[in-house]
Amino acid sequence: MKFITHIAFIYLFAIATSCGSSSEQTQESAKQDTSQATENEVDTQDENQPENNTEQADAGQEVTIGTFVGIDQGDYFYFRVKPDQGEELSLMVLQGDETYRKIEAAPDTYIGKKIKVYWMATKENLPEAGGEVDVNKYLKAEILE
């Protein structure tokens, strides 16, 4: 009886071991397939990238290149830029970036300089203006000169 129990134990151990290695092989195969798919996706993304290195605006953003006119202050700060063609833009600053802080520290030294400004037409909740208002919101800027 001990002999049969011993054989049964070895038999069950062999089955469990073979199932485990099969499972490990399946998992390893799945990892390789995922890795290959990720590499293919990266290759596809690289092919779809534009060849030039100019920064593109995110969805909903506008980009304007023009001349810095100044910063006005009312209830909020407004970043003013005169595009090369068209009317002057007055962009509400709700959150300044590094360039904005640099210009705000000495705005007179930047008046007349070429600038690239990213902005977005959006609705903002402004209690002092009575609720939701359409605004042109400043996002960030780059000094070109």
Backbone as a ProteinNet text record, in pm:
[ID]
protein_1_A
[PRIMARY]
MKFITHIAFIYLFAIATSCGSSSEQTQESAKQDTSQATENEVDTQDENQPENNTEQADAGQEVTIGTFVGIDQGDYFYFRVKPDQGEELSLMVLQGDETYRKIEAAPDTYIGKKIKVYWMATKENLPEAGGEVDVNKYLKAEILE
[TERTIARY]
81.7	0	86.1	194.7	283.9	340.2	370.3	427	328.8	203.7	101.3	82.3	81.1	68.3	187.6	305.3	427	422.1	379.5	367	263.2	150.8	45.7	97.7	173.4	229.3	325.4	412.3	506.1	429.6	325.8	244.5	178.7	119.4	55.4	158.4	275.5	382.8	426.8	439.2	479.4	374.8	249.1	141.6	142.8	155.4	157.1	276.5	390.2	510.5	496.3	442.7	428.2	325	220.2	120.6	181.3	261.3	325.2	419.9	501.2	596	522	411.7	330.9	273.4	224.7	170.5	278	399	508.4	545.8	546.4	578.2	472.4	346.3	238.4	252	284.4	302.9	420.5	531.7	650.2	617.8	544.3	504.4	416.2	324.3	236.7	317.6	419	504.3	578.4	629	701.7	608.5	486	389.7	358.1	339.8	312.3	430.5	551.9	672.4	683.7	657	663.1	556.2	436.3	329.1	367.1	427.5	469.1	574.6	671.3	774.5	712.4	613.5	546.7	471.7	407.4	335.1	430.6	548.4	647	692.3	719.9	762	654.8	528.4	418.3	408.3	425.2	417.2	527.7	649.2	760.2	733.2	669.2	638.4	536	447.1	342.1	385.2	503.8	551.8	587.9	558.4	600.5	752.9	806.8	951.6	1014.4	942.4	1002.1	993.2	1072.4	1078.7	1000.2	909.3	832.8	731.6	713.4	618.9	477.8	391.8	253.9	164.9	59.2	-34.3	-118.4	-158.2	-248.4	-387.4	-475.6	-612.1	-677.7	-736.5	-806	-718.1	-587.6	-496.4	-477.2	-451	-414	-270.9	-199.7	-63.7	-59.3	-9.8	2.2	145	202.1	334	312.3	371.1	352.9	449.6	412.2	495	432	513.4	463.7	431.4	309.6	262.7	267.8	236.7	239.9	152.5	149.9	64.5	-24.6	-154.6	-251.5	-303.5	-345.2	-401.8	-536.4	-634.2	-766.5	-798	-911.3	-938	-839.1	-793.1	-695.7	-585.3	-477.4	-372.3	-404.7	-370.5	-393.7	-262.8	-226.3	-105	-143.3	-84.4	-123.3	-15.8	-61.2	28.9	-37.4	41.1	-7.5	46.1	-43	1.1	60.6	141.2	198.7	87.8	-23	-139.7	-262.2	-343.8	-465.9	-465.4	-570.2	-589.9	-514.9	-488	-419.9	-502.6	-432.9	-497.8	-469.7	-572.3	-557.5	-596.3	-498.5	-518.5	-519.5	-625.2	-638	-538.3	-463.4	-364	-423.5	-455.2	-506.2	-395.7	-296.5	-181.4	-61.2	38.1	155.7	259.7	334.9	445.3	577	689	819.6	842.1	804.2	821.9	737.6	614.2	527.5	588.4	636.3	696.4	819.2	896.4	1015.3	974.4	873.8	826.8	759.3	679.9	608.3	704.3	821.9	920.3	972.6	979.7	1029.1	963.8	832.8	761	812.8	859.3	905.1	1023.4	1105.5	1221.8	1182.5	1059.5	1015.8	919.4	873	781.3	851.2	781	834.4	909.6	930.3	1001	905.1	960.5	882.4	854.9	733.2	691.6	597	602.4	508.8	425	294.9	207	103.5	84.5	-13.9	-133	-252.7	-371.1	-489.9	-601.4	-720	-845.6	-940.2	-1071.5	-1151	-1196.5	-1262.4	-1366.9	-1445.2	-1540.2	-1479.1	-1481.2	-1428.8	-1535.7	-1541	-1634.2	-1568.4	-1615.9	-1563.6	-1676.1	-1681.1	-1791	-1805.9	-1693.3	-1700.5	-1757.9	-1762.3	-1821	-1960.3	-2009.7	-2145.9	-2156	-2048.7	-2055.9	-1965.7	-2014.9	-1934	-1920.5	-1796.3	-1764.8	-1671.7	-1691.4	-1598.4	-1473.1	-1357.8	-1231.1	-1127.9	-1029.1	-910.2	-805	-772.6	-688.2	-543.3	-451.1	-308.1	-267.5	-186.2	-136.1	15.2	89.2	233.7	286.8	414	474.3	621.5	676.6	818.8	868.3	979.6	1039.9	1123.3	1098.9	1168.5	1292.1	1301.8	1418.3	1503.8
-119.3	0	125.8	123.4	239.1	263.5	156.1	168.7	239.2	204.1	265.1	411.5	441.4	579.7	661.5	602.6	670.3	696.4	598.8	613.9	721.3	719.5	819	959.5	971.9	1100.7	1150.8	1064	1100.7	1138.8	1061.9	1089.2	1227.4	1258.8	1389.9	1502.7	1477.8	1577.3	1605.9	1500.8	1515.9	1595.7	1567.3	1641.1	1788.1	1814.6	1952.5	2028.5	1964.5	2030	2060.2	1966.6	1989.8	2098.4	2105.8	2212.8	2346.8	2350.7	2475.6	2526.9	2438.8	2484.7	2527.7	2461.3	2501.2	2640.1	2664.7	2795	2902.5	2869.5	2966.2	2995.3	2890.6	2911.1	2998.8	2976.4	3057.2	3202.2	3224.6	3360.9	3428.5	3355.2	3411.1	3444.8	3357.7	3381.9	3506.4	3522.3	3639.8	3767.3	3761.4	3878.6	3917.1	3817.4	3845.6	3907.6	3853	3909.8	4054.6	4085.2	4221.6	4312.3	4262.2	4339.4	4372	4272.9	4296.1	4394.5	4385.5	4478.2	4619.9	4635.8	4768	4825.5	4743.4	4790.5	4834.1	4757.3	4793.6	4924.6	4946.3	5071	5188.7	5172.1	5279	5311.2	5208.6	5230.6	5305.9	5267.6	5333.9	5479	5506.7	5644	5728.1	5672.4	5747.3	5780.7	5689.3	5714.6	5826.5	5841	5942.1	6079.1	6090	6218.2	6309.1	6439.7	6530.8	6538.2	6566.3	6568.4	6693	6803.8	6924.4	6918.8	7000.3	6997.5	7110.9	7173	7282	7225.1	7295.1	7251.7	7277.7	7178.5	7192.5	7211.8	7286.8	7313.2	7188.7	7171.9	7063.7	7096.2	6998.8	7017.1	7135.7	7222	7338.4	7460.3	7443	7555.4	7630.6	7757.6	7842.9	7888.4	7913.3	7965.7	8094.1	8200	8328.2	8378.5	8420	8482.5	8630	8711.8	8855.5	8933	9056.5	9147.5	9167.6	9156.6	9178.5	9326.6	9355.6	9492.5	9533.7	9440.8	9475.2	9383.8	9412.8	9339.9	9443	9419	9506.1	9435.3	9516.5	9458.7	9521.5	9436.2	9476.2	9381.3	9313.3	9206.4	9091.8	9077.1	8975.9	9042.6	8968.8	9018.1	8976	9063.2	9036.8	9053.7	8950.6	8947.9	8994.2	9103.8	9162.6	9138.1	9090.7	9063.8	9108.8	9170.8	9216.1	9118.9	9037.3	8942.8	9015.6	8945.2	9002.8	9051.6	8980.9	9022.4	9006.1	9107.3	9098.3	9193.4	9178.2	9268	9219.5	9312.4	9282.1	9184.4	9090.1	8994.6	9033.8	9023.2	9044.2	8912.8	8843.4	8708	8708.6	8655.3	8650.4	8550.2	8593.3	8507.1	8452.3	8323.5	8258.6	8180.3	8138.1	8067.7	8099.9	8165.4	8204.8	8094.8	8094.2	8000.8	8073.9	8007.7	8067.4	8192	8184.9	8300.4	8417.2	8390.9	8498.4	8566.5	8487.1	8545.1	8629	8583.9	8657.8	8793.1	8791.4	8914.8	9005.4	8947.5	9025.5	9102	9045.4	9110.3	9240.8	9250	9371.6	9384.5	9410.7	9409.4	9511.8	9627.3	9730.8	9684.2	9594.7	9548.2	9452.1	9400.1	9304.7	9365.7	9486.3	9550.4	9563.4	9520.1	9525.5	9399.6	9306.3	9181.3	9082.7	8999.2	8892	8784.3	8732.8	8633.5	8533.9	8412.2	8306.6	8276.1	8290	8271.7	8162.7	8074.8	7967.8	8009.3	7996.8	8039.8	7955.6	7973.2	7893.7	7976.4	7968	8028.7	7930.4	7976.3	7886.3	7961.2	7887.4	7945.8	7931	8039	8037.6	8090.7	8035.5	8082.8	8199.6	8319.4	8440.6	8505.8	8481.5	8534	8685.4	8759.2	8904.4	8952.9	8862.3	8896.8	8836	8772.8	8719.7	8573.4	8498.9	8355.4	8316.8	8228.4	8180.5	8286.6	8306.4	8408.7	8348.3	8382.7	8343.2	8427.9	8362	8434.6	8370.9	8450.9	8400.1	8384.4	8259.4	8230.2	8205	8278.6	8259.8	8124.2	8048.4	7919.5	7922.6	7970.2	7982.8	8066.5	8105.1	8186.1	8151.7	8189.5	8174	8306.5	8356.4	8477.6	8434.8	8496.7	8457.8	8541.1	8660	8746.6	8754.4
0	0	0	76.3	76.8	-62.2	-131.3	-264.3	-358.6	-354.4	-441.2	-402.6	-275.2	-230.7	-279.2	-270.7	-315.4	-466.8	-543.9	-689.5	-721.7	-653	-676.7	-645.4	-538.2	-501.7	-610.6	-659.9	-767.1	-892.9	-925.8	-1043.3	-1032.2	-918.7	-898.5	-901.7	-844.5	-847	-990	-1071.1	-1211.1	-1288.4	-1263.7	-1332.4	-1290.6	-1162.6	-1113.1	-1168	-1174.8	-1226	-1374.2	-1450.1	-1594.3	-1621.5	-1542.7	-1558.1	-1522.8	-1419.7	-1377.9	-1483.2	-1541.8	-1642.7	-1767.7	-1800.5	-1915.5	-1892.9	-1770.2	-1735.2	-1744	-1694.3	-1701.4	-1845.2	-1930.9	-2071.5	-2137.6	-2104.4	-2159.7	-2116	-1988.6	-1939.6	-2008.1	-2023.5	-2089.8	-2235.3	-2303.1	-2441.4	-2450.9	-2356.1	-2354.7	-2333.7	-2244.9	-2222.1	-2349.3	-2422.2	-2546	-2648.9	-2661.6	-2755.4	-2721.8	-2592.9	-2548.4	-2579.2	-2554.2	-2581.1	-2729	-2815.8	-2960.3	-3003.5	-2946.7	-2981.6	-2941.7	-2823.1	-2777.2	-2870.6	-2912.4	-3005	-3137	-3188.3	-3312.8	-3298	-3182.4	-3160.4	-3159.4	-3097.2	-3093	-3234.2	-3315.5	-3452.5	-3529.9	-3511.2	-3580.5	-3538.8	-3409.2	-3361.9	-3423.9	-3433.6	-3492	-3637.6	-3711.5	-3852.1	-3867.5	-3770.2	-3778.5	-3729.3	-3670.7	-3620.2	-3736.5	-3726.4	-3830.4	-3833.9	-3952.4	-3967.2	-3907.3	-3903	-3845.7	-3693.9	-3628.2	-3482.1	-3418.1	-3488.4	-3429.8	-3332.7	-3221.4	-3119.3	-3167.7	-3151.1	-3193.5	-3072.7	-3091.2	-2982.3	-2954.7	-2829.6	-2793	-2846.6	-2839.3	-2886.8	-2818.6	-2895.4	-2841.3	-2821.5	-2830.7	-2811.6	-2942.7	-2927.8	-3040.4	-3017.7	-3124.1	-3114.9	-3196.5	-3135.5	-3203.8	-3190.2	-3302.5	-3301.2	-3329.4	-3245.7	-3262	-3175.4	-3146.2	-3067.8	-2931.1	-2826.5	-2691.2	-2673.7	-2624.7	-2606.4	-2459.2	-2369.1	-2227.6	-2145.4	-2015	-1920.6	-1852.6	-1857.9	-1791.2	-1667.3	-1569.1	-1448.5	-1421	-1400.5	-1354.5	-1240.2	-1247.7	-1151.4	-1174.2	-1297.4	-1336	-1416.3	-1440.4	-1528	-1670.8	-1765.2	-1906.8	-1982.4	-2056.5	-2136.7	-2276.6	-2322.8	-2451.4	-2556.2	-2671.2	-2783.3	-2913.3	-2999.9	-3131	-3235.4	-3295.3	-3397.7	-3519.1	-3596.2	-3717.2	-3810.5	-3812.4	-3890.5	-3802.3	-3796	-3716.7	-3598.6	-3517.4	-3403.9	-3280	-3191.3	-3065.8	-2983.2	-2918.5	-2828.4	-2684.7	-2601.3	-2458.6	-2392.7	-2336.1	-2284.2	-2132.1	-2074.1	-1929.3	-1871.8	-1772.9	-1709.4	-1579.6	-1580.9	-1460.9	-1391.3	-1469.1	-1412.9	-1501	-1443.3	-1519	-1524.5	-1633.4	-1647.2	-1620.6	-1641.8	-1615.8	-1702.8	-1830	-1919.2	-1872	-1832	-1784.3	-1661.4	-1567.7	-1446	-1480.6	-1577.9	-1621.3	-1682.4	-1767.5	-1831.3	-1729.6	-1639.1	-1539.1	-1447.7	-1423.3	-1336.2	-1395.9	-1527.9	-1595.2	-1732	-1737.1	-1865.1	-1966.9	-1920.2	-2013.5	-2097.5	-2044.8	-2120.6	-2232.9	-2230.7	-2333.1	-2434.6	-2410.8	-2505.7	-2640.4	-2745	-2880.7	-2921.8	-2830.4	-2862.3	-2927.6	-3015	-3078.6	-2974.9	-2979	-2880.6	-2945.7	-2898.1	-2939.7	-2817.3	-2829.2	-2714.3	-2744.8	-2647	-2654.7	-2568.8	-2625.8	-2553.1	-2595.1	-2523.2	-2550.3	-2524.4	-2616.7	-2595.2	-2509.6	-2393.4	-2298.8	-2216.8	-2141.8	-2046.3	-1907.4	-1832.3	-1695.4	-1601.3	-1481.5	-1380.1	-1306.3	-1334.1	-1271	-1191.7	-1060.2	-977.7	-989.1	-996	-1003.9	-1137.1	-1236.8	-1366.4	-1381	-1275.9	-1278.6	-1316.9	-1313	-1344	-1458.8	-1545.1	-1657.1	-1764.7	-1807.9	-1907.4	-2011.8	-2139.2	-2244.8	-2233.2	-2225.3	-2215.6	-2307.8	-2344.1	-2411.3	-2302.3	-2268.4	-2153.9	-2197.4	-2135.3	-2154.9	-2099.8	-2176.8	-2130.1	-2106.2	-2206.7	-2193.1	-2308.6	-2298	-2402.7	-2418.2	-2532.7	-2559.1	-2618.4	-2568.6	-2622.8	-2742.7	-2857.8	-2979.8	-3008.3	-2953.4	-2976.6	-2852.9
[MASK]
+++++++++++++++++++++++++++++++++++++++++++++++++++++++++++++++++++++++++++++++++++++++++++++++++++++++++++++++++++++++++++++++++++++++++++++++++

